[in-house]
PDB file of C-alpha atoms in Angstrom:
ATOM      1  CA  MET A   1      82.510  91.130 160.170  1.00  0.00           C
ATOM      2  CA  SER A   2      84.305  89.074 157.525  1.00  0.00           C
ATOM      3  CA  VAL A   3      85.565  90.528 154.242  1.00  0.00           C
ATOM      4  CA  PRO A   4      83.090  90.036 151.369  1.00  0.00           C
ATOM      5  CA  ALA A   5      84.138  87.829 148.456  1.00  0.00           C
ATOM      6  CA  PHE A   6      85.246  89.761 145.378  1.00  0.00           C
ATOM      7  CA  THR A   7      86.782  89.404 141.937  1.00  0.00           C
ATOM      8  CA  ASP A   8      89.875  91.581 141.512  1.00  0.00           C
ATOM      9  CA  VAL A   9      91.079  92.448 137.992  1.00  0.00           C
ATOM     10  CA  GLY A  10      94.062  94.698 137.282  1.00  0.00           C
ATOM     11  CA  LEU A  11      97.104  96.060 139.119  1.00  0.00           C
ATOM     12  CA  PRO A  12      97.376  97.763 142.525  1.00  0.00           C
ATOM     13  CA  THR A  13      98.996 100.809 140.892  1.00  0.00           C
ATOM     14  CA  GLN A  14      95.999 101.502 138.611  1.00  0.00           C
ATOM     15  CA  PRO A  15      93.039 103.791 139.421  1.00  0.00           C
ATOM     16  CA  ALA A  16      90.137 101.742 140.779  1.00  0.00           C
ATOM     17  CA  VAL A  17      86.496 100.972 140.014  1.00  0.00           C
ATOM     18  CA  VAL A  18      84.194  98.952 142.290  1.00  0.00           C
ATOM     19  CA  PHE A  19      81.080  97.234 140.874  1.00  0.00           C
ATOM     20  CA  LEU A  20      78.061  96.766 143.150  1.00  0.00           C
ATOM     21  CA  HIS A  21      75.250  94.456 142.013  1.00  0.00           C
ATOM     22  CA  GLY A  22      71.498  94.598 142.569  1.00  0.00           C
ATOM     23  CA  VAL A  23      69.102  92.470 144.617  1.00  0.00           C
ATOM     24  CA  GLY A  24      69.162  89.583 142.133  1.00  0.00           C
ATOM     25  CA  GLY A  25      72.800  89.912 141.117  1.00  0.00           C
ATOM     26  CA  GLY A  26      76.281  88.726 142.004  1.00  0.00           C
ATOM     27  CA  ARG A  27      79.899  89.525 141.249  1.00  0.00           C
ATOM     28  CA  TYR A  28      80.140  87.418 138.076  1.00  0.00           C
ATOM     29  CA  GLY A  29      77.447  89.499 136.374  1.00  0.00           C
ATOM     30  CA  TRP A  30      79.993  92.317 136.001  1.00  0.00           C
ATOM     31  CA  ALA A  31      82.546  90.273 134.005  1.00  0.00           C
ATOM     32  CA  PRO A  32      82.059  92.218 130.712  1.00  0.00           C
ATOM     33  CA  GLN A  33      82.486  95.527 132.567  1.00  0.00           C
ATOM     34  CA  GLN A  34      85.569  94.348 134.436  1.00  0.00           C
ATOM     35  CA  ALA A  35      87.161  93.233 131.162  1.00  0.00           C
ATOM     36  CA  HIS A  36      86.307  96.574 129.546  1.00  0.00           C
ATOM     37  CA  VAL A  37      87.768  98.789 132.278  1.00  0.00           C
ATOM     38  CA  ALA A  38      90.871  96.566 132.455  1.00  0.00           C
ATOM     39  CA  ALA A  39      91.500  97.353 128.777  1.00  0.00           C
ATOM     40  CA  LEU A  40      91.235 101.063 129.667  1.00  0.00           C
ATOM     41  CA  GLY A  41      93.922 100.774 132.371  1.00  0.00           C
ATOM     42  CA  TRP A  42      91.686 100.570 135.446  1.00  0.00           C
ATOM     43  CA  ARG A  43      91.778  98.042 138.251  1.00  0.00           C
ATOM     44  CA  SER A  44      88.349  96.795 139.341  1.00  0.00           C
ATOM     45  CA  LEU A  45      86.659  94.854 142.097  1.00  0.00           C
ATOM     46  CA  ALA A  46      83.220  93.244 141.820  1.00  0.00           C
ATOM     47  CA  TRP A  47      81.764  92.007 145.083  1.00  0.00           C
ATOM     48  CA  ASP A  48      79.253  89.523 146.326  1.00  0.00           C
ATOM     49  CA  MET A  49      77.194  91.706 148.649  1.00  0.00           C
ATOM     50  CA  PRO A  50      76.953  90.279 152.195  1.00  0.00           C
ATOM     51  CA  GLY A  51      74.815  87.135 152.102  1.00  0.00           C
ATOM     52  CA  TYR A  52      75.383  86.627 148.361  1.00  0.00           C
ATOM     53  CA  GLY A  53      77.696  84.124 146.690  1.00  0.00           C
ATOM     54  CA  ASP A  54      80.707  83.473 148.913  1.00  0.00           C
ATOM     55  CA  SER A  55      80.079  86.427 151.257  1.00  0.00           C
ATOM     56  CA  ALA A  56      78.875  85.935 154.827  1.00  0.00           C
ATOM     57  CA  MET A  57      75.704  87.623 156.075  1.00  0.00           C
ATOM     58  CA  VAL A  58      75.917  90.744 158.242  1.00  0.00           C
ATOM     59  CA  THR A  59      73.685  91.528 161.217  1.00  0.00           C
ATOM     60  CA  PRO A  60      71.698  93.684 161.214  1.00  0.00           C
ATOM     61  CA  TYR A  61      71.149  93.298 157.478  1.00  0.00           C
ATOM     62  CA  ASP A  62      70.936  96.946 156.467  1.00  0.00           C
ATOM     63  CA  PHE A  63      72.592  99.529 154.251  1.00  0.00           C
ATOM     64  CA  ALA A  64      74.818 100.951 156.983  1.00  0.00           C
ATOM     65  CA  HIS A  65      76.364  97.505 157.415  1.00  0.00           C
ATOM     66  CA  PHE A  66      76.598  96.903 153.640  1.00  0.00           C
ATOM     67  CA  ALA A  67      78.653 100.092 153.372  1.00  0.00           C
ATOM     68  CA  GLN A  68      80.871  99.007 156.270  1.00  0.00           C
ATOM     69  CA  ALA A  69      81.454  95.701 154.467  1.00  0.00           C
ATOM     70  CA  LEU A  70      82.413  97.695 151.366  1.00  0.00           C
ATOM     71  CA  TRP A  71      85.145  99.543 153.285  1.00  0.00           C
ATOM     72  CA  GLN A  72      86.412  96.242 154.664  1.00  0.00           C
ATOM     73  CA  MET A  73      86.718  94.935 151.114  1.00  0.00           C
ATOM     74  CA  LEU A  74      88.569  98.068 149.951  1.00  0.00           C
ATOM     75  CA  ASP A  75      90.920  97.792 152.931  1.00  0.00           C
ATOM     76  CA  ALA A  76      91.583  94.107 152.180  1.00  0.00           C
ATOM     77  CA  ALA A  77      92.373  95.050 148.569  1.00  0.00           C
ATOM     78  CA  HIS A  78      94.624  97.953 149.753  1.00  0.00           C
ATOM     79  CA  MET A  79      92.450 100.359 147.774  1.00  0.00           C
ATOM     80  CA  ASP A  80      92.317 103.868 149.231  1.00  0.00           C
ATOM     81  CA  GLN A  81      89.866 105.389 146.804  1.00  0.00           C
ATOM     82  CA  ALA A  82      87.560 104.169 144.027  1.00  0.00           C
ATOM     83  CA  VAL A  83      84.838 105.050 141.564  1.00  0.00           C
ATOM     84  CA  LEU A  84      81.678 103.206 142.657  1.00  0.00           C
ATOM     85  CA  VAL A  85      79.451 101.753 139.939  1.00  0.00           C
ATOM     86  CA  GLY A  86      76.159 100.534 141.366  1.00  0.00           C
ATOM     87  CA  HIS A  87      73.165  98.882 139.718  1.00  0.00           C
ATOM     88  CA  SER A  88      69.759  99.218 141.398  1.00  0.00           C
ATOM     89  CA  MET A  89      70.278  98.172 145.045  1.00  0.00           C
ATOM     90  CA  GLY A  90      74.033  98.447 144.448  1.00  0.00           C
ATOM     91  CA  ALA A  91      73.637 102.145 143.621  1.00  0.00           C
ATOM     92  CA  MET A  92      71.832 102.545 146.950  1.00  0.00           C
ATOM     93  CA  VAL A  93      74.842 100.961 148.671  1.00  0.00           C
ATOM     94  CA  ALA A  94      77.027 103.507 146.835  1.00  0.00           C
ATOM     95  CA  LEU A  95      74.895 106.416 148.103  1.00  0.00           C
ATOM     96  CA  GLN A  96      75.021 105.015 151.644  1.00  0.00           C
ATOM     97  CA  ALA A  97      78.809 104.695 151.334  1.00  0.00           C
ATOM     98  CA  TRP A  98      79.030 108.375 150.381  1.00  0.00           C
ATOM     99  CA  THR A  99      77.408 109.306 153.719  1.00  0.00           C
ATOM    100  CA  GLN A 100      80.078 107.345 155.619  1.00  0.00           C
ATOM    101  CA  LYS A 101      83.418 107.986 153.904  1.00  0.00           C
ATOM    102  CA  PRO A 102      83.115 110.470 151.011  1.00  0.00           C
ATOM    103  CA  ALA A 103      86.897 110.982 150.850  1.00  0.00           C
ATOM    104  CA  ARG A 104      87.300 107.400 149.597  1.00  0.00           C
ATOM    105  CA  ILE A 105      84.936 107.912 146.646  1.00  0.00           C
ATOM    106  CA  ARG A 106      86.193 109.437 143.366  1.00  0.00           C
ATOM    107  CA  GLY A 107      82.970 109.224 141.423  1.00  0.00           C
ATOM    108  CA  LEU A 108      79.532 107.578 141.387  1.00  0.00           C
ATOM    109  CA  LEU A 109      77.804 105.852 138.493  1.00  0.00           C
ATOM    110  CA  LEU A 110      74.240 105.247 139.671  1.00  0.00           C
ATOM    111  CA  ALA A 111      72.399 102.927 137.274  1.00  0.00           C
ATOM    112  CA  ALA A 112      68.652 102.158 137.318  1.00  0.00           C
ATOM    113  CA  SER A 113      68.138 103.161 140.932  1.00  0.00           C
ATOM    114  CA  SER A 114      66.567 105.640 143.338  1.00  0.00           C
ATOM    115  CA  PRO A 115      67.668 107.664 146.380  1.00  0.00           C
ATOM    116  CA  ALA A 116      64.761 106.223 148.392  1.00  0.00           C
ATOM    117  CA  PHE A 117      62.396 103.289 148.206  1.00  0.00           C
ATOM    118  CA  GLY A 118      59.212 104.472 146.516  1.00  0.00           C
ATOM    119  CA  ASN A 119      56.514 105.871 148.756  1.00  0.00           C
ATOM    120  CA  THR A 120      57.412 106.004 152.400  1.00  0.00           C
ATOM    121  CA  ASP A 121      54.007 104.833 153.643  1.00  0.00           C
ATOM    122  CA  GLY A 122      53.960 101.387 155.222  1.00  0.00           C
ATOM    123  CA  ASP A 123      51.169 100.057 152.990  1.00  0.00           C
ATOM    124  CA  PHE A 124      53.209 100.506 149.818  1.00  0.00           C
ATOM    125  CA  GLN A 125      56.173  98.723 151.379  1.00  0.00           C
ATOM    126  CA  LYS A 126      54.027  95.863 152.691  1.00  0.00           C
ATOM    127  CA  GLN A 127      52.398  95.404 149.297  1.00  0.00           C
ATOM    128  CA  PHE A 128      55.793  95.292 147.552  1.00  0.00           C
ATOM    129  CA  LEU A 129      57.168  92.748 150.028  1.00  0.00           C
ATOM    130  CA  THR A 130      54.066  90.551 149.848  1.00  0.00           C
ATOM    131  CA  GLN A 131      54.169  90.567 146.055  1.00  0.00           C
ATOM    132  CA  ARG A 132      57.893  89.827 145.785  1.00  0.00           C
ATOM    133  CA  LEU A 133      57.964  87.202 148.532  1.00  0.00           C
ATOM    134  CA  ALA A 134      54.758  85.381 147.521  1.00  0.00           C
ATOM    135  CA  PRO A 135      56.546  82.910 145.186  1.00  0.00           C
ATOM    136  CA  LEU A 136      58.973  81.881 147.976  1.00  0.00           C
ATOM    137  CA  GLU A 137      56.100  81.463 150.426  1.00  0.00           C
ATOM    138  CA  ALA A 138      54.405  79.260 147.810  1.00  0.00           C
ATOM    139  CA  GLY A 139      57.462  76.991 147.700  1.00  0.00           C
ATOM    140  CA  LYS A 140      59.011  78.287 144.467  1.00  0.00           C
ATOM    141  CA  THR A 141      62.797  78.233 144.021  1.00  0.00           C
ATOM    142  CA  MET A 142      64.933  81.262 143.151  1.00  0.00           C
ATOM    143  CA  GLY A 143      65.283  79.717 139.680  1.00  0.00           C
ATOM    144  CA  ASP A 144      61.473  79.733 139.336  1.00  0.00           C
ATOM    145  CA  ILE A 145      61.406  83.372 140.435  1.00  0.00           C
ATOM    146  CA  ALA A 146      64.129  84.272 137.911  1.00  0.00           C
ATOM    147  CA  ASP A 147      62.125  82.536 135.146  1.00  0.00           C
ATOM    148  CA  LYS A 148      59.139  84.794 135.818  1.00  0.00           C
ATOM    149  CA  LEU A 149      60.752  88.041 136.977  1.00  0.00           C
ATOM    150  CA  ILE A 150      63.638  88.566 134.564  1.00  0.00           C
ATOM    151  CA  PRO A 151      61.540  88.750 131.360  1.00  0.00           C
ATOM    152  CA  THR A 152      59.305  91.381 133.014  1.00  0.00           C
ATOM    153  CA  MET A 153      62.346  93.513 133.892  1.00  0.00           C
ATOM    154  CA  ALA A 154      63.914  93.425 130.430  1.00  0.00           C
ATOM    155  CA  ALA A 155      63.070  95.595 127.439  1.00  0.00           C
ATOM    156  CA  PRO A 156      60.209  94.365 125.232  1.00  0.00           C
ATOM    157  CA  GLY A 157      61.460  91.612 122.946  1.00  0.00           C
ATOM    158  CA  GLY A 158      63.999  90.382 125.480  1.00  0.00           C
ATOM    159  CA  ASP A 159      61.452  87.797 126.551  1.00  0.00           C
ATOM    160  CA  ALA A 160      60.424  86.622 123.067  1.00  0.00           C
ATOM    161  CA  ALA A 161      58.393  83.416 123.266  1.00  0.00           C
ATOM    162  CA  HIS A 162      58.886  83.569 127.062  1.00  0.00           C
ATOM    163  CA  THR A 163      62.447  82.333 126.831  1.00  0.00           C
ATOM    164  CA  ILE A 164      65.416  84.059 128.407  1.00  0.00           C
ATOM    165  CA  SER A 165      67.569  85.679 125.714  1.00  0.00           C
ATOM    166  CA  VAL A 166      71.295  84.947 125.543  1.00  0.00           C
ATOM    167  CA  SER A 167      72.162  88.391 126.944  1.00  0.00           C
ATOM    168  CA  LEU A 168      70.043  87.683 130.019  1.00  0.00           C
ATOM    169  CA  GLN A 169      71.416  84.209 130.789  1.00  0.00           C
ATOM    170  CA  SER A 170      73.985  85.722 133.149  1.00  0.00           C
ATOM    171  CA  ALA A 171      71.257  87.668 134.988  1.00  0.00           C
ATOM    172  CA  HIS A 172      69.213  84.486 135.264  1.00  0.00           C
ATOM    173  CA  GLN A 173      72.180  82.519 136.650  1.00  0.00           C
ATOM    174  CA  SER A 174      72.898  85.244 139.220  1.00  0.00           C
ATOM    175  CA  MET A 175      69.323  85.467 140.472  1.00  0.00           C
ATOM    176  CA  SER A 176      68.907  81.681 140.582  1.00  0.00           C
ATOM    177  CA  ALA A 177      71.991  81.462 142.828  1.00  0.00           C
ATOM    178  CA  VAL A 178      70.766  83.957 145.458  1.00  0.00           C
ATOM    179  CA  PRO A 179      70.010  82.119 148.732  1.00  0.00           C
ATOM    180  CA  PRO A 180      66.273  82.496 149.529  1.00  0.00           C
ATOM    181  CA  ASP A 181      67.004  83.819 153.033  1.00  0.00           C
ATOM    182  CA  THR A 182      69.307  86.480 151.566  1.00  0.00           C
ATOM    183  CA  TYR A 183      66.667  87.484 149.005  1.00  0.00           C
ATOM    184  CA  ARG A 184      64.112  87.892 151.811  1.00  0.00           C
ATOM    185  CA  ALA A 185      66.523  89.927 153.936  1.00  0.00           C
ATOM    186  CA  ALA A 186      67.586  92.108 150.979  1.00  0.00           C
ATOM    187  CA  LEU A 187      63.979  92.974 150.110  1.00  0.00           C
ATOM    188  CA  HIS A 188      63.282  93.919 153.732  1.00  0.00           C
ATOM    189  CA  ALA A 189      66.391  96.151 153.719  1.00  0.00           C
ATOM    190  CA  LEU A 190      65.430  97.681 150.379  1.00  0.00           C
ATOM    191  CA  VAL A 191      62.069  99.030 151.543  1.00  0.00           C
ATOM    192  CA  GLN A 192      63.787 100.902 154.397  1.00  0.00           C
ATOM    193  CA  PHE A 193      66.263 102.748 152.159  1.00  0.00           C
ATOM    194  CA  GLU A 194      66.190 106.562 152.354  1.00  0.00           C
ATOM    195  CA  GLN A 195      69.110 108.800 151.345  1.00  0.00           C
ATOM    196  CA  ARG A 196      67.478 111.765 149.589  1.00  0.00           C
ATOM    197  CA  ALA A 197      69.132 114.116 152.080  1.00  0.00           C
ATOM    198  CA  ALA A 198      72.575 112.953 150.894  1.00  0.00           C
ATOM    199  CA  LEU A 199      72.113 114.124 147.295  1.00  0.00           C
ATOM    200  CA  PRO A 200      72.952 117.839 147.769  1.00  0.00           C
ATOM    201  CA  THR A 201      76.126 116.877 149.668  1.00  0.00           C
ATOM    202  CA  ILE A 202      77.706 114.959 146.760  1.00  0.00           C
ATOM    203  CA  THR A 203      80.768 116.743 145.377  1.00  0.00           C
ATOM    204  CA  VAL A 204      82.323 114.108 143.083  1.00  0.00           C
ATOM    205  CA  PRO A 205      81.463 113.455 139.404  1.00  0.00           C
ATOM    206  CA  VAL A 206      78.159 111.542 139.075  1.00  0.00           C
ATOM    207  CA  LEU A 207      76.475 109.798 136.147  1.00  0.00           C
ATOM    208  CA  CYS A 208      72.817 108.822 136.575  1.00  0.00           C
ATOM    209  CA  LEU A 209      72.258 106.124 133.965  1.00  0.00           C
ATOM    210  CA  ALA A 210      68.699 105.166 133.040  1.00  0.00           C
ATOM    211  CA  ALA A 211      67.201 102.622 130.634  1.00  0.00           C
ATOM    212  CA  GLU A 212      64.467 103.435 128.125  1.00  0.00           C
ATOM    213  CA  HIS A 213      62.134 100.581 129.147  1.00  0.00           C
ATOM    214  CA  ASP A 214      62.922 100.413 132.873  1.00  0.00           C
ATOM    215  CA  ARG A 215      59.679 100.164 134.846  1.00  0.00           C
ATOM    216  CA  THR A 216      61.454  99.683 138.187  1.00  0.00           C
ATOM    217  CA  ALA A 217      63.506 102.911 138.051  1.00  0.00           C
ATOM    218  CA  PRO A 218      61.957 104.807 135.104  1.00  0.00           C
ATOM    219  CA  PRO A 219      64.005 107.381 133.149  1.00  0.00           C
ATOM    220  CA  ALA A 220      61.989 110.241 134.696  1.00  0.00           C
ATOM    221  CA  VAL A 221      63.050 109.083 138.181  1.00  0.00           C
ATOM    222  CA  MET A 222      66.707 108.899 137.133  1.00  0.00           C
ATOM    223  CA  GLU A 223      66.509 112.335 135.492  1.00  0.00           C
ATOM    224  CA  ARG A 224      65.097 113.856 138.694  1.00  0.00           C
ATOM    225  CA  LEU A 225      67.872 112.144 140.659  1.00  0.00           C
ATOM    226  CA  ALA A 226      70.502 113.787 138.426  1.00  0.00           C
ATOM    227  CA  GLN A 227      68.867 117.200 138.883  1.00  0.00           C
ATOM    228  CA  LYS A 228      69.243 116.936 142.657  1.00  0.00           C
ATOM    229  CA  ILE A 229      73.023 116.319 142.515  1.00  0.00           C
ATOM    230  CA  LEU A 230      75.129 119.347 141.632  1.00  0.00           C
ATOM    231  CA  GLY A 231      76.902 118.813 138.304  1.00  0.00           C
ATOM    232  CA  ALA A 232      75.540 115.281 137.791  1.00  0.00           C
ATOM    233  CA  ARG A 233      75.111 114.027 134.228  1.00  0.00           C
ATOM    234  CA  TYR A 234      72.088 112.043 133.032  1.00  0.00           C
ATOM    235  CA  ALA A 235      72.077 109.489 130.218  1.00  0.00           C
ATOM    236  CA  CYS A 236      69.551 106.901 129.047  1.00  0.00           C
ATOM    237  CA  LEU A 237      70.271 103.623 127.237  1.00  0.00           C
ATOM    238  CA  ALA A 238      67.939 102.815 124.346  1.00  0.00           C
ATOM    239  CA  ASP A 239      66.390  99.341 123.986  1.00  0.00           C
ATOM    240  CA  ALA A 240      67.177  98.362 127.580  1.00  0.00           C
ATOM    241  CA  GLY A 241      65.133  97.612 130.690  1.00  0.00           C
ATOM    242  CA  HIS A 242      66.076  97.440 134.361  1.00  0.00           C
ATOM    243  CA  LEU A 243      68.852  94.888 133.719  1.00  0.00           C
ATOM    244  CA  LEU A 244      70.650  97.335 131.448  1.00  0.00           C
ATOM    245  CA  HIS A 245      74.260  96.163 131.862  1.00  0.00           C
ATOM    246  CA  TYR A 246      73.195  92.607 131.010  1.00  0.00           C
ATOM    247  CA  GLU A 247      70.878  93.645 128.155  1.00  0.00           C
ATOM    248  CA  GLN A 248      73.107  96.240 126.478  1.00  0.00           C
ATOM    249  CA  PRO A 249      76.664  95.599 127.731  1.00  0.00           C
ATOM    250  CA  GLU A 250      78.351  97.493 124.885  1.00  0.00           C
ATOM    251  CA  ALA A 251      76.195 100.608 125.323  1.00  0.00           C
ATOM    252  CA  PHE A 252      76.633 100.420 129.100  1.00  0.00           C
ATOM    253  CA  ASN A 253      80.403 100.099 128.713  1.00  0.00           C
ATOM    254  CA  ALA A 254      80.500 103.079 126.343  1.00  0.00           C
ATOM    255  CA  GLU A 255      78.769 105.270 128.959  1.00  0.00           C
ATOM    256  CA  LEU A 256      81.028 103.892 131.686  1.00  0.00           C
ATOM    257  CA  GLU A 257      84.132 104.642 129.594  1.00  0.00           C
ATOM    258  CA  LYS A 258      82.973 108.198 128.959  1.00  0.00           C
ATOM    259  CA  PHE A 259      82.325 108.681 132.675  1.00  0.00           C
ATOM    260  CA  LEU A 260      85.725 107.308 133.721  1.00  0.00           C
ATOM    261  CA  LYS A 261      87.376 109.944 131.515  1.00  0.00           C
ATOM    262  CA  ASP A 262      85.650 112.571 133.710  1.00  0.00           C
ATOM    263  CA  VAL A 263      87.203 111.184 136.885  1.00  0.00           C
ATOM    264  CA  LYS A 264      90.624 110.000 135.701  1.00  0.00           C
ATOM    265  CA  PRO A 265      93.428 111.926 137.456  1.00  0.00           C
TER     266      PRO A 265
END
């Protein structure tokens, strides 16, 4: 297994944060967050998940192997321990990582995510996959998919006149760049995710961060997630949808900064 590609900002002597993107993301989407934590005295890594950007695929393409790739990246960066900040599918990777090597995790910021994929019945999963993969089967590009999907994931007003707002350009670029085969594989992995049993075992500081207009991981889901983790804090960003760190980077960074104060040695 080769080491995933990552952007490394900061010094080896600083405490560390690792940013994990969602199914339509990539490492460059975290640039505002990496700049913010650098100003606070933290080193950070943002990865391209296996199969994304400059990172090779892993086989089988599943969460256990994503987490193994994460440890390989931390080892390559000589990083013993880190705070994991995950968005959507990235937060699922963070939960999976906790089940493998909890001693290497100092805190978890779980944004717009869930500890399991929706209903566990096969019909729900099949319907989700069919719906999400239909544009690819019809010959659409990832850019076409981003055109349609991103406005539906943002807060109302973010898709005014059906154009992508400036704050969402980065999200659009990231999703457009995802290889179609990776997108397919990631969606198939996503519907298999199940880590509800891990929640009571978490003993590090946790922030469950929701977005007011998120229809993918609604605030009520994120609030329930926080209630199942001992000592976890819940917060909700106003005027944001599922792509909250793109839509409201300053508000996201403010919550991240507050959380890092909880875990700083």
